[in-house]
């Protein structure tokens, strides 16, 4: 792995407290002031989970097979 001077030499997947965390939102959260890509981090996500229900609950009900979508990509070789 090449050293990355912008990350302080940490591997790209290491956990940083200020790193943004992708989080599913409820529709009513979209109007919250300050909502943006940096809103939820490893430090602030527990606050969100305490305030709202588990955003990942029931996510497995929405799963879809990727076989049909992957075929055109496989054909590209």
Coordinates of C-alpha atoms in Angstrom, one line a residue:
X1 CA 0.0 0.0 0.0
X2 CA 1.4 3.4 -1.0
X3 CA 1.5 5.9 1.8
X4 CA -1.3 8.5 1.6
X5 CA -0.1 11.7 3.1
X6 CA -3.6 13.2 3.3
X7 CA -4.8 10.5 5.7
X8 CA -1.8 10.5 8.1
X9 CA -0.7 7.1 6.9
X10 CA -3.8 5.3 8.1
X11 CA -5.4 2.6 5.9
X12 CA -8.4 3.9 4.0
X13 CA -10.9 1.8 6.0
X14 CA -9.7 2.7 9.5
X15 CA -12.3 4.2 11.7
X16 CA -12.0 7.9 12.4
X17 CA -14.4 9.5 14.9
X18 CA -15.1 12.4 12.5
X19 CA -15.6 10.2 9.4
X20 CA -19.1 10.5 7.9
X21 CA -21.3 7.5 8.3
X22 CA -24.0 6.8 5.6
X23 CA -27.3 6.5 7.4
X24 CA -30.8 5.9 6.0
X25 CA -33.1 8.7 7.0
X26 CA -36.9 9.0 7.6
X27 CA -38.7 11.5 5.4
X28 CA -39.4 13.8 8.4
X29 CA -35.6 14.1 8.9
X30 CA -35.0 15.8 5.6
X31 CA -36.2 19.2 6.8
X32 CA -33.8 19.2 9.8
X33 CA -31.4 22.2 9.9
X34 CA -27.8 21.2 9.5
X35 CA -28.6 18.0 7.6
X36 CA -25.7 17.2 5.3
X37 CA -23.1 14.6 4.4
X38 CA -21.0 15.4 7.6
X39 CA -24.0 15.3 10.0
X40 CA -23.7 11.7 11.1
X41 CA -20.2 10.5 12.2
X42 CA -19.0 7.7 14.4
X43 CA -19.3 10.1 17.3
X44 CA -22.8 11.5 16.5
X45 CA -24.5 8.4 15.2
X46 CA -25.4 7.1 18.7
X47 CA -27.3 10.4 19.2
X48 CA -29.3 9.7 16.0
X49 CA -30.0 6.1 17.0
X50 CA -31.3 7.2 20.5
X51 CA -33.6 9.8 18.9
X52 CA -35.0 7.8 16.0
X53 CA -35.7 4.1 15.5
X54 CA -33.1 1.8 14.0
X55 CA -32.7 3.0 10.4
X56 CA -31.6 -0.5 9.2
X57 CA -34.6 -2.3 10.8
X58 CA -36.5 -4.1 8.0
X59 CA -33.9 -3.3 5.4
X60 CA -33.6 -7.0 4.5
X61 CA -37.3 -6.9 3.3
X62 CA -36.2 -4.6 0.5
X63 CA -33.4 -6.8 -0.8
X64 CA -33.2 -7.7 -4.5
X65 CA -31.1 -10.1 -6.4
X66 CA -28.4 -8.4 -8.5
X67 CA -28.1 -11.2 -11.0
X68 CA -30.0 -9.3 -13.7
X69 CA -28.2 -6.1 -13.1
X70 CA -24.8 -7.8 -13.1
X71 CA -25.2 -9.6 -16.4
X72 CA -24.6 -6.4 -18.6
X73 CA -21.5 -5.7 -16.5
X74 CA -20.2 -9.2 -17.0
X75 CA -20.7 -8.9 -20.7
X76 CA -18.4 -5.9 -20.8
X77 CA -15.6 -8.3 -19.8

